[in-house]
Tab-separated table of C-alpha atoms and ligand atoms in Angstrom:
chain	number	residue	atom	x	y	z
A	1	UNK	CA	21.048	-5.267	15.962
A	2	UNK	CA	19.619	-2.419	13.906
A	3	UNK	CA	18.751	-3.224	10.310
A	4	UNK	CA	17.723	-1.076	7.349
A	5	UNK	CA	16.352	-1.286	3.881
A	6	UNK	CA	18.842	0.325	1.518
A	7	UNK	CA	17.663	1.325	-1.953
A	8	UNK	CA	20.269	1.117	-4.713
A	9	UNK	CA	19.068	3.172	-7.660
A	10	UNK	CA	20.334	2.708	-11.171
A	11	UNK	CA	22.297	5.638	-12.521
A	12	UNK	CA	20.943	6.215	-16.034
A	13	UNK	CA	23.629	5.555	-18.650
A	14	UNK	CA	24.764	7.976	-21.398
A	15	UNK	CA	22.970	6.039	-24.170
A	16	UNK	CA	19.447	6.271	-22.704
A	17	UNK	CA	17.121	6.094	-25.718
A	18	UNK	CA	13.701	4.957	-26.909
A	19	UNK	CA	13.971	1.949	-29.204
A	20	UNK	CA	10.676	0.171	-28.594
A	21	UNK	CA	12.498	-2.963	-27.478
A	22	UNK	CA	10.112	-4.394	-24.918
A	23	UNK	CA	7.105	-6.112	-26.458
A	24	UNK	CA	4.452	-6.321	-23.737
A	25	UNK	CA	5.619	-3.061	-22.096
A	26	UNK	CA	3.191	-0.511	-23.509
A	27	UNK	CA	5.261	2.602	-22.744
A	28	UNK	CA	8.347	1.150	-24.443
A	29	UNK	CA	6.596	0.196	-27.658
A	30	UNK	CA	4.559	3.385	-27.906
A	31	UNK	CA	7.525	5.761	-27.499
A	32	UNK	CA	9.648	4.130	-30.200
A	33	UNK	CA	11.856	6.616	-32.077
A	34	UNK	CA	11.140	9.566	-29.782
A	35	UNK	CA	14.139	11.726	-28.940
A	36	UNK	CA	15.525	10.997	-25.498
A	37	UNK	CA	17.470	13.251	-23.154
A	38	UNK	CA	20.104	11.139	-21.332
A	39	UNK	CA	21.368	14.102	-19.295
A	40	UNK	CA	17.902	14.908	-17.981
A	41	UNK	CA	17.161	11.218	-17.375
A	42	UNK	CA	20.275	10.831	-15.225
A	43	UNK	CA	19.474	14.025	-13.319
A	44	UNK	CA	15.877	13.003	-12.657
A	45	UNK	CA	17.185	9.768	-11.145
A	46	UNK	CA	19.821	11.556	-9.067
A	47	UNK	CA	17.199	13.994	-7.747
A	48	UNK	CA	15.113	11.114	-6.453
A	49	UNK	CA	18.117	9.461	-4.798
A	50	UNK	CA	19.228	12.686	-3.140
A	51	UNK	CA	15.768	13.743	-1.973
A	52	UNK	CA	15.213	10.365	-0.312
A	53	UNK	CA	18.711	10.360	1.215
A	54	UNK	CA	18.020	13.856	2.586
A	55	UNK	CA	14.816	12.572	4.179
A	56	UNK	CA	16.886	10.038	6.122
A	57	UNK	CA	16.439	6.940	3.966
A	58	UNK	CA	19.519	4.832	3.217
A	59	UNK	CA	20.332	5.282	-0.449
A	60	UNK	CA	22.970	3.906	-2.776
A	61	UNK	CA	23.748	4.025	-6.471
A	62	UNK	CA	24.289	1.239	-8.998
A	63	UNK	CA	26.501	2.013	-11.979
A	64	UNK	CA	25.266	1.828	-15.597
A	65	UNK	CA	26.761	-0.493	-18.236
A	66	UNK	CA	29.049	-0.121	-21.212
A	67	UNK	CA	26.936	0.604	-24.271
A	68	UNK	CA	26.890	0.072	-27.147
A	69	UNK	CA	28.040	-3.426	-26.255
A	70	UNK	CA	30.723	-3.960	-28.866
A	71	UNK	CA	31.477	-7.373	-27.367
A	72	UNK	CA	27.893	-8.495	-28.105
A	73	UNK	CA	28.019	-7.085	-31.645
A	74	UNK	CA	31.237	-9.046	-32.249
A	75	UNK	CA	29.498	-12.235	-31.085
A	76	UNK	CA	26.928	-11.532	-33.795
A	77	UNK	CA	29.549	-11.387	-36.534
A	78	UNK	CA	30.373	-7.680	-36.823
A	79	UNK	CA	34.113	-7.277	-36.969
A	80	UNK	CA	37.110	-4.970	-37.373
A	81	UNK	CA	38.028	-2.038	-35.153
A	82	UNK	CA	35.382	-0.937	-32.643
A	83	UNK	CA	34.166	1.946	-34.817
A	84	UNK	CA	33.901	-0.446	-37.795
A	85	UNK	CA	31.809	-2.850	-35.736
A	86	UNK	CA	29.412	0.006	-34.990
A	87	UNK	CA	29.347	1.250	-38.581
A	88	UNK	CA	28.568	-2.241	-39.943
A	89	UNK	CA	25.842	-2.824	-37.362
A	90	UNK	CA	24.297	0.596	-38.091
A	91	UNK	CA	24.181	-0.181	-41.809
A	92	UNK	CA	23.167	-3.830	-41.737
A	93	UNK	CA	21.135	-4.186	-38.562
A	94	UNK	CA	20.166	-0.870	-36.913
A	95	UNK	CA	17.626	-2.577	-34.672
A	96	UNK	CA	20.347	-4.824	-33.247
A	97	UNK	CA	22.631	-1.847	-32.714
A	98	UNK	CA	19.774	-0.159	-30.835
A	99	UNK	CA	19.286	-3.235	-28.653
A	100	UNK	CA	23.021	-3.327	-27.925
A	101	UNK	CA	22.901	0.384	-27.043
A	102	UNK	CA	20.043	0.307	-24.536
A	103	UNK	CA	20.622	1.864	-21.128
A	104	UNK	CA	18.104	-0.603	-19.677
A	105	UNK	CA	20.353	-1.591	-16.759
A	106	UNK	CA	19.030	1.613	-15.110
A	107	UNK	CA	16.019	-0.442	-13.934
A	108	UNK	CA	17.865	-2.111	-11.109
A	109	UNK	CA	14.740	-3.820	-9.766
A	110	UNK	CA	15.624	-6.240	-12.572
A	111	UNK	CA	19.309	-6.515	-11.688
A	112	UNK	CA	18.984	-9.336	-9.170
A	113	UNK	CA	16.916	-11.010	-6.474
A	114	UNK	CA	18.221	-10.334	-2.991
A	115	UNK	CA	17.522	-12.297	0.192
A	116	UNK	CA	18.554	-10.704	3.487
A	117	UNK	CA	20.675	-12.666	5.966
A	118	UNK	CA	17.786	-13.162	8.408
A	119	UNK	CA	16.005	-15.351	5.838
A	120	UNK	CA	18.854	-17.514	4.544
A	121	UNK	CA	20.188	-20.822	5.830
A	122	UNK	CA	23.840	-19.727	6.030
A	123	UNK	CA	23.134	-16.223	7.374
A	124	UNK	CA	24.626	-14.477	4.320
A	125	UNK	CA	22.892	-11.876	2.170
A	126	UNK	CA	22.300	-13.691	-1.129
A	127	UNK	CA	22.229	-12.124	-4.610
A	128	UNK	CA	21.213	-13.888	-7.837
A	129	UNK	CA	21.718	-11.791	-10.950
A	130	UNK	CA	18.630	-11.926	-13.182
A	131	UNK	CA	19.122	-13.540	-16.601
A	132	UNK	CA	16.438	-11.239	-18.142
A	133	UNK	CA	16.116	-13.911	-20.755
A	134	UNK	CA	12.914	-12.615	-22.331
A	135	UNK	CA	14.437	-9.571	-24.021
A	136	UNK	CA	17.691	-9.674	-25.945
A	137	UNK	CA	18.716	-6.138	-24.940
A	138	UNK	CA	18.319	-7.067	-21.281
A	139	UNK	CA	19.753	-10.591	-21.488
A	140	UNK	CA	23.199	-9.065	-22.068
A	141	UNK	CA	23.155	-7.208	-18.742
A	142	UNK	CA	23.849	-9.911	-16.164
A	143	UNK	CA	27.631	-10.516	-16.551
A	144	UNK	CA	28.402	-6.846	-15.879
A	145	UNK	CA	25.644	-6.641	-13.253
A	146	UNK	CA	27.346	-9.478	-11.371
A	147	UNK	CA	30.716	-7.758	-11.496
A	148	UNK	CA	29.244	-4.456	-10.296
A	149	UNK	CA	27.321	-6.120	-7.448
A	150	UNK	CA	30.473	-7.963	-6.358
A	151	UNK	CA	32.368	-4.665	-6.367
A	152	UNK	CA	29.691	-3.138	-4.117
A	153	UNK	CA	29.121	-6.120	-1.842
A	154	UNK	CA	32.595	-7.613	-1.852
A	155	UNK	CA	32.984	-9.136	1.598
A	156	UNK	CA	32.478	-12.897	1.217
A	157	UNK	CA	31.867	-13.255	4.930
A	158	UNK	CA	28.569	-11.386	4.569
A	159	UNK	CA	27.620	-11.535	0.890
A	160	UNK	CA	27.004	-14.560	-1.397
A	161	UNK	CA	26.684	-14.008	-5.138
A	162	UNK	CA	25.068	-16.464	-7.580
A	163	UNK	CA	25.404	-16.367	-11.346
A	164	UNK	CA	22.243	-15.843	-13.390
A	165	UNK	CA	20.057	-18.927	-13.982
A	166	UNK	CA	20.444	-20.871	-17.265
A	167	UNK	CA	19.523	-18.412	-20.039
A	168	UNK	CA	16.482	-20.150	-21.508
A	169	UNK	CA	12.802	-19.220	-21.452
A	170	UNK	CA	11.948	-21.994	-18.972
A	171	UNK	CA	14.108	-20.223	-16.373
A	172	UNK	CA	13.244	-16.653	-17.345
A	173	UNK	CA	14.074	-14.522	-14.315
A	174	UNK	CA	13.407	-10.781	-13.944
A	175	UNK	CA	14.848	-10.358	-10.460
A	176	UNK	CA	13.368	-8.238	-7.700
A	177	UNK	CA	10.599	-6.806	-9.912
A	178	UNK	CA	8.764	-10.059	-9.166
A	179	UNK	CA	9.982	-10.511	-5.593
A	180	UNK	CA	8.799	-8.826	-2.403
A	181	UNK	CA	9.986	-9.477	1.106
A	182	UNK	CA	7.577	-9.107	3.991
A	183	UNK	CA	8.766	-8.859	7.588
A	184	UNK	CA	8.345	-7.046	10.887
A	185	UNK	CA	11.705	-5.475	11.610
A	186	UNK	CA	14.032	-5.584	8.561
A	187	UNK	CA	16.553	-7.635	10.553
A	188	UNK	CA	14.076	-10.351	11.620
A	189	UNK	CA	13.170	-13.434	9.516
A	190	UNK	CA	10.516	-12.657	6.925
A	191	UNK	CA	8.469	-14.209	4.144
A	192	UNK	CA	9.706	-13.868	0.575
A	193	UNK	CA	6.974	-13.549	-2.010
A	194	UNK	CA	7.780	-14.726	-5.541
A	195	UNK	CA	5.355	-13.814	-8.327
A	196	UNK	CA	5.612	-15.559	-11.699
A	197	UNK	CA	3.846	-15.302	-15.028
A	198	UNK	CA	3.751	-18.954	-16.058
A	199	UNK	CA	4.884	-22.417	-15.039
A	200	UNK	CA	7.278	-23.718	-17.704
A	201	UNK	CA	7.277	-27.418	-16.858
A	202	UNK	CA	3.547	-27.818	-16.233
A	203	UNK	CA	1.052	-28.378	-19.010
A	204	UNK	CA	-2.400	-26.868	-19.308
A	205	UNK	CA	-1.803	-24.118	-16.732
A	206	UNK	CA	-3.179	-20.636	-17.470
A	207	UNK	CA	-0.780	-18.264	-19.155
A	208	UNK	CA	-1.000	-14.990	-21.080
A	209	UNK	CA	-1.824	-15.216	-24.787
A	210	UNK	CA	-0.886	-11.844	-26.151
A	211	UNK	CA	2.194	-10.699	-24.263
A	212	UNK	CA	5.021	-12.794	-22.812
A	213	UNK	CA	5.158	-14.031	-19.234
A	214	UNK	CA	8.750	-13.109	-18.473
A	215	UNK	CA	9.140	-14.915	-15.134
A	216	UNK	CA	8.599	-18.620	-14.599
A	217	UNK	CA	7.690	-20.470	-11.411
A	218	UNK	CA	10.699	-22.715	-11.904
A	219	UNK	CA	13.051	-19.733	-12.022
A	220	UNK	CA	11.594	-18.364	-8.772
A	221	UNK	CA	11.923	-21.784	-7.108
A	222	UNK	CA	15.546	-22.069	-8.247
A	223	UNK	CA	16.369	-18.672	-6.732
A	224	UNK	CA	14.704	-19.663	-3.435
A	225	UNK	CA	16.819	-22.871	-3.385
A	226	UNK	CA	20.053	-21.043	-4.202
A	227	UNK	CA	19.379	-18.562	-1.398
A	228	UNK	CA	18.671	-21.290	1.163
A	229	UNK	CA	15.127	-20.147	1.957
A	230	UNK	CA	12.808	-22.450	3.888
A	231	UNK	CA	9.239	-23.394	2.911
A	232	UNK	CA	7.763	-21.505	5.827
A	233	UNK	CA	9.512	-18.367	4.570
A	234	UNK	CA	8.355	-18.488	0.933
A	235	UNK	CA	5.061	-17.887	-0.907
A	236	UNK	CA	4.615	-18.286	-4.670
A	237	UNK	CA	1.812	-16.649	-6.633
A	238	UNK	CA	0.897	-16.460	-10.284
A	239	UNK	CA	0.164	-13.090	-11.808
A	240	UNK	CA	-3.248	-12.798	-13.450
A	241	UNK	CA	-2.457	-13.718	-17.109
A	242	UNK	CA	-5.201	-11.431	-18.462
A	243	UNK	CA	-3.548	-8.520	-16.738
A	244	UNK	CA	-0.144	-9.409	-18.252
A	245	UNK	CA	-1.957	-9.283	-21.587
A	246	UNK	CA	-3.043	-5.730	-20.782
A	247	UNK	CA	0.574	-4.625	-20.227
A	248	UNK	CA	1.482	-5.581	-16.649
A	249	UNK	CA	4.807	-7.084	-17.670
A	250	UNK	CA	6.217	-7.309	-14.116
A	251	UNK	CA	4.467	-7.793	-10.791
A	252	UNK	CA	5.819	-4.432	-9.632
A	253	UNK	CA	3.454	-2.751	-12.105
A	254	UNK	CA	0.459	-4.052	-10.095
A	255	UNK	CA	1.661	-4.420	-6.485
A	256	UNK	CA	4.287	-3.246	-4.007
A	257	UNK	CA	5.100	-4.380	-0.478
A	258	UNK	CA	7.121	-3.196	2.477
A	259	UNK	CA	7.522	-4.783	5.923
A	260	UNK	CA	4.026	-6.092	6.812
A	261	UNK	CA	2.105	-4.156	4.123
A	262	UNK	CA	1.090	-5.239	0.630
A	263	UNK	CA	-0.405	-2.498	-1.548
A	264	UNK	CA	-1.968	-4.156	-4.550
A	265	UNK	CA	-4.673	-4.068	-7.178
A	266	UNK	CA	-7.795	-6.202	-7.056
A	267	UNK	CA	-6.589	-8.045	-10.158
A	268	UNK	CA	-2.969	-8.718	-9.219
A	269	UNK	CA	-2.854	-12.493	-8.705
A	270	UNK	CA	-4.651	-15.628	-9.762
A	271	UNK	CA	-6.552	-17.077	-6.835
A	272	UNK	CA	-5.915	-13.838	-4.970
A	273	UNK	CA	-7.632	-14.717	-1.700
A	274	UNK	CA	-5.609	-17.925	-1.325
A	275	UNK	CA	-2.400	-15.962	-1.898
A	276	UNK	CA	-3.329	-13.341	0.707
A	277	UNK	CA	-4.327	-16.049	3.202
A	278	UNK	CA	-1.005	-17.861	2.788
A	279	UNK	CA	0.941	-14.637	3.283
A	280	UNK	CA	-1.127	-13.847	6.355
A	281	UNK	CA	-0.627	-17.337	7.822
A	282	UNK	CA	3.123	-17.571	7.186
A	283	UNK	CA	3.740	-14.078	8.526
A	284	UNK	CA	1.574	-14.715	11.609
A	285	UNK	CA	3.783	-17.751	12.351
A	286	UNK	CA	6.708	-15.292	12.516
A	287	UNK	CA	4.796	-12.943	14.783
A	288	UNK	CA	3.995	-10.421	12.038
A	289	UNK	CA	0.509	-9.035	11.405
A	290	UNK	CA	0.063	-8.879	7.618
A	291	UNK	CA	-1.897	-5.929	6.177
A	292	UNK	CA	-3.118	-5.986	2.589
A	293	UNK	CA	-4.426	-2.779	1.035
A	294	UNK	CA	-6.407	-3.835	-2.011
A	295	UNK	CA	-7.277	-1.175	-4.575
A	296	UNK	CA	-10.592	-1.991	-6.277
A	297	UNK	CA	-10.950	-1.886	-10.051
A	298	UNK	CA	-13.829	0.564	-9.519
A	299	UNK	CA	-11.443	3.097	-7.953
A	300	UNK	CA	-8.385	2.548	-10.177
A	301	UNK	CA	-8.694	0.422	-13.303
A	302	UNK	CA	-5.860	-1.789	-14.541
A	303	UNK	CA	-5.462	0.668	-17.448
A	304	UNK	CA	-5.072	3.574	-15.019
A	305	UNK	CA	-2.590	1.550	-12.973
A	306	UNK	CA	-0.492	0.912	-16.093
A	307	UNK	CA	-0.707	4.493	-17.326
A	308	UNK	CA	0.035	6.120	-13.946
A	309	UNK	CA	2.336	3.465	-12.428
A	310	UNK	CA	0.566	3.834	-9.064
A	311	UNK	CA	1.870	0.435	-7.949
A	312	UNK	CA	5.358	0.952	-9.356
A	313	UNK	CA	5.895	3.027	-6.276
A	314	UNK	CA	8.222	2.793	-3.310
A	315	UNK	CA	6.777	2.174	0.124
A	316	UNK	CA	9.258	3.534	2.618
A	317	UNK	CA	9.088	3.333	6.400
A	318	UNK	CA	9.717	6.712	8.006
A	319	UNK	CA	11.402	7.332	11.343
A	320	UNK	CA	7.974	7.498	13.043
A	321	UNK	CA	7.129	3.989	11.780
A	322	UNK	CA	4.485	5.208	9.305
A	323	UNK	CA	4.934	4.647	5.574
A	324	UNK	CA	5.360	7.072	2.699
A	325	UNK	CA	4.523	6.123	-0.873
A	326	UNK	CA	6.818	7.472	-3.602
A	327	UNK	CA	5.012	7.877	-6.925
A	328	UNK	CA	5.776	9.297	-10.367
A	329	UNK	CA	4.169	12.580	-11.493
A	330	UNK	CA	1.861	10.614	-13.794
A	331	UNK	CA	-0.107	9.600	-10.660
A	332	UNK	CA	-0.893	13.237	-9.850
A	333	UNK	CA	-1.851	13.911	-13.469
A	334	UNK	CA	-4.415	11.097	-13.527
A	335	UNK	CA	-7.510	12.453	-11.682
A	336	UNK	CA	-8.764	9.050	-10.530
A	337	UNK	CA	-5.364	7.967	-9.231
A	338	UNK	CA	-4.753	11.366	-7.604
A	339	UNK	CA	-8.127	11.129	-5.838
A	340	UNK	CA	-7.337	7.595	-4.690
A	341	UNK	CA	-3.959	8.675	-3.277
A	342	UNK	CA	-5.585	11.493	-1.321
A	343	UNK	CA	-8.065	9.077	0.194
A	344	UNK	CA	-5.348	6.529	0.931
A	345	UNK	CA	-3.149	8.848	2.976
A	346	UNK	CA	-6.152	10.137	4.944
A	347	UNK	CA	-7.572	6.665	5.601
A	348	UNK	CA	-5.805	6.132	8.918
A	349	UNK	CA	-3.959	3.129	7.467
A	350	UNK	CA	-0.197	2.481	7.503
A	351	UNK	CA	0.514	4.797	4.517
A	352	UNK	CA	0.065	8.407	5.631
A	353	UNK	CA	1.956	10.494	3.047
A	354	UNK	CA	3.100	10.509	-0.531
A	355	UNK	CA	5.940	12.081	-2.448
A	356	UNK	CA	5.908	12.792	-6.169
A	357	UNK	CA	8.920	12.712	-8.520
A	358	UNK	CA	9.323	13.700	-12.155
A	359	UNK	CA	10.798	10.584	-13.769
A	360	UNK	CA	9.357	11.095	-17.248
A	361	UNK	CA	12.510	10.116	-19.124
A	362	UNK	CA	12.449	6.672	-17.514
A	363	UNK	CA	8.649	6.402	-17.470
A	364	UNK	CA	8.542	6.664	-21.266
A	365	UNK	CA	10.308	3.305	-21.338
A	366	UNK	CA	8.042	1.815	-18.662
A	367	UNK	CA	10.296	2.448	-15.671
A	368	UNK	CA	8.861	4.114	-12.555
A	369	UNK	CA	10.269	4.729	-9.062
A	370	UNK	CA	10.187	1.027	-8.114
A	371	UNK	CA	11.880	-0.124	-11.332
A	372	UNK	CA	14.746	2.250	-10.664
A	373	UNK	CA	15.730	0.745	-7.326
A	374	UNK	CA	17.074	-2.530	-5.942
A	375	UNK	CA	16.241	-3.065	-2.304
A	376	UNK	CA	18.789	-4.661	-0.009
A	377	UNK	CA	17.898	-5.158	3.645
A	378	UNK	CA	21.079	-5.024	5.707
A	379	UNK	CA	22.063	-5.108	9.347
A	380	UNK	CA	24.222	-2.274	10.619
A	381	UNK	CA	27.330	-4.505	10.397
A	382	UNK	CA	26.519	-5.610	6.844
A	383	UNK	CA	25.945	-2.004	5.828
A	384	UNK	CA	29.389	-1.258	7.233
A	385	UNK	CA	30.807	-3.876	4.842
A	386	UNK	CA	29.278	-2.242	1.728
A	387	UNK	CA	31.620	-0.265	-0.522
A	388	UNK	CA	31.077	3.195	1.046
A	389	UNK	CA	31.746	5.025	-2.228
A	390	UNK	CA	28.351	3.940	-3.626
A	391	UNK	CA	26.314	5.439	-0.769
A	392	UNK	CA	24.558	8.721	-1.544
A	393	UNK	CA	25.569	11.890	0.287
A	394	UNK	CA	26.066	15.581	-0.547
A	395	UNK	CA	29.532	15.025	-1.979
A	396	UNK	CA	28.600	12.037	-4.170
A	397	UNK	CA	25.539	13.902	-5.438
A	398	UNK	CA	27.718	16.871	-6.382
A	399	UNK	CA	30.317	14.648	-8.067
A	400	UNK	CA	27.764	12.643	-10.047
A	401	UNK	CA	25.930	15.748	-11.275
A	402	UNK	CA	29.209	17.237	-12.390
A	403	UNK	CA	30.110	13.939	-14.082
A	404	UNK	CA	26.762	13.857	-15.916
A	405	UNK	CA	27.162	17.509	-17.011
A	406	UNK	CA	30.570	16.718	-18.428
A	407	UNK	CA	29.839	13.493	-20.291
A	408	UNK	CA	26.144	13.261	-21.237
A	409	UNK	CA	24.316	14.497	-24.305
A	410	UNK	CA	20.970	16.211	-23.915
A	411	UNK	CA	19.472	14.618	-26.992
A	412	UNK	CA	19.740	11.199	-28.588
A	413	UNK	CA	17.924	9.775	-31.606
A	414	UNK	CA	18.185	6.406	-33.318
A	415	UNK	CA	20.600	7.906	-35.875
A	416	UNK	CA	22.913	9.095	-33.092
A	417	UNK	CA	23.462	5.502	-31.994
A	418	UNK	CA	25.505	5.021	-35.199
A	419	UNK	CA	27.955	7.710	-34.106
A	420	UNK	CA	31.207	5.972	-33.067
A	421	UNK	CA	32.011	8.985	-30.864
A	422	UNK	CA	29.170	7.896	-28.567
A	423	UNK	CA	31.053	4.712	-27.659
A	424	UNK	CA	34.145	6.705	-26.776
A	425	UNK	CA	32.127	9.190	-24.728
A	426	UNK	CA	30.522	6.333	-22.853
A	427	UNK	CA	33.823	4.599	-22.112
A	428	UNK	CA	35.523	7.814	-20.962
A	429	UNK	CA	32.569	8.530	-18.662
A	430	UNK	CA	32.431	5.020	-17.226
A	431	UNK	CA	36.168	4.896	-16.642
A	432	UNK	CA	35.829	7.987	-14.460
A	433	UNK	CA	32.735	6.623	-12.792
A	434	UNK	CA	34.520	3.467	-11.663
A	435	UNK	CA	36.990	5.761	-9.908
A	436	UNK	CA	34.252	7.859	-8.272
A	437	UNK	CA	32.410	4.751	-7.080
A	438	UNK	CA	35.642	2.797	-6.438
A	439	UNK	CA	34.451	-0.225	-8.354
A	440	UNK	CA	37.763	-1.335	-9.850
A	441	UNK	CA	37.595	-2.823	-13.366
A	442	UNK	CA	34.071	-4.001	-14.123
A	443	UNK	CA	33.447	-3.114	-17.783
A	444	UNK	CA	34.495	-5.200	-20.798
A	445	UNK	CA	36.690	-2.344	-22.073
A	446	UNK	CA	38.521	-2.349	-18.755
A	447	UNK	CA	39.080	-6.100	-18.493
B	501	SUG	N1	9.064	-2.961	-13.940
B	501	SUG	C1	10.360	-2.926	-13.742
B	501	SUG	N2	10.845	-3.372	-12.639
B	501	SUG	N3	11.218	-2.513	-14.669
B	501	SUG	C2	10.880	-1.807	-15.850
B	501	SUG	C3	11.760	-2.210	-16.964
B	501	SUG	C4	11.495	-1.469	-18.219
B	501	SUG	C5	12.255	-2.030	-19.385
B	501	SUG	N4	12.087	-1.175	-20.557
B	501	SUG	C6	12.881	-1.313	-21.635
B	501	SUG	O1	13.807	-2.099	-21.667
B	501	SUG	C7	12.576	-0.420	-22.818
B	501	SUG	C8	13.783	-0.083	-23.670
B	501	SUG	C9	13.423	0.513	-24.983
B	501	SUG	O2	12.345	0.221	-25.499
B	501	SUG	O3	14.251	1.288	-25.542
B	501	SUG	C10	11.777	-3.452	-19.685
B	501	SUG	O4	10.776	-3.613	-20.376
B	501	SUG	O5	12.418	-4.403	-19.180
């Protein structure tokens, strides 16, 4: 049966702003207090989705969340009517209001880890929502993420949903940003590659000293167990801790994979050769010839990789079987990265073209093309069981642009987050969105 990779991109929410919330993510902390443009951010994301859908790639959309999260503010002791909760938080704890207002669910690579049916014991597609435990503003995402995913992948015959792992640092889980699936055909059994930043229950193992390691080995192992993966279909690797300390806060900032290809930096993993050998061996046992494209530090430094987001790219298989790499404009603006990309596509290797998108609104918070999408490999039958209203086409693109034009502001500052009208605007917009995407009631204000 035919099978596809479907990319579900996060629709940027109406409260998109720059609050410097992610210690260890250089773009986030350095753009603190800049004015954001939520309308432009949402449109940049929609442009990418539509352009890729028009090129023949399967593309879906994942809804944003209700922000500010009044429910979270109430848990923290702010009380009264909703607008009073916001007023109190703005006066007493503006940084907490900002955290509760983040549109960070747009980076759907962090929404969940997904294992396709060909890899799992029970033959279902498995989803585990990521607890995003390392950052408060992201740790509040998973309950709504789970409801939205269930509204998109509702059929229990095909889709199995797991709640987020226990919300403690030892099980810190950042979802698909640290997970790559290698395979031949998307519908055939593959090897799932889990990359972690530290082992929580081991002592004396290397770990970063400056910035946090968000993902633990134990979290990755728990997800593999929940999904019913077998040892011959799993490889674990530790990210180089020194590189985390330079600002590589997720593995998808230093490597990306698709089918049998891994595109990665020379300094991606600890014990890199062992990792590559294990991937090669386990894939060979499934009849797949693994190809690693290693970018040397001499061609693109770790700093350039972080600044340009070369590896936070999408590798997409075209109809002719060759791959296209989707990169942010920052890659073209960096002369060393631009030169590398030109050489790469002319090298005769599996990647023979690249496509550039302007995603600056998201990039300023450390979110490139790969952060903005959750990959779900599906057979034709499974794709037929997905809520069709979330799949991108001309009509949905038109509707969503119109919806953004109607409800989004084109400027947002920290002070604007104190405006109680913003909450109302957000709820009105999301209520309509759940009708467009036929999600039912998924937001706290709707429950
Ligand atoms: N690499 C992947 N897959 N995702 C990128 C996530 C960026 C996100 N930034 C933020 O949450 C910044 C929000 C702010 O500072 O306002 C984060 O650090 O978790």
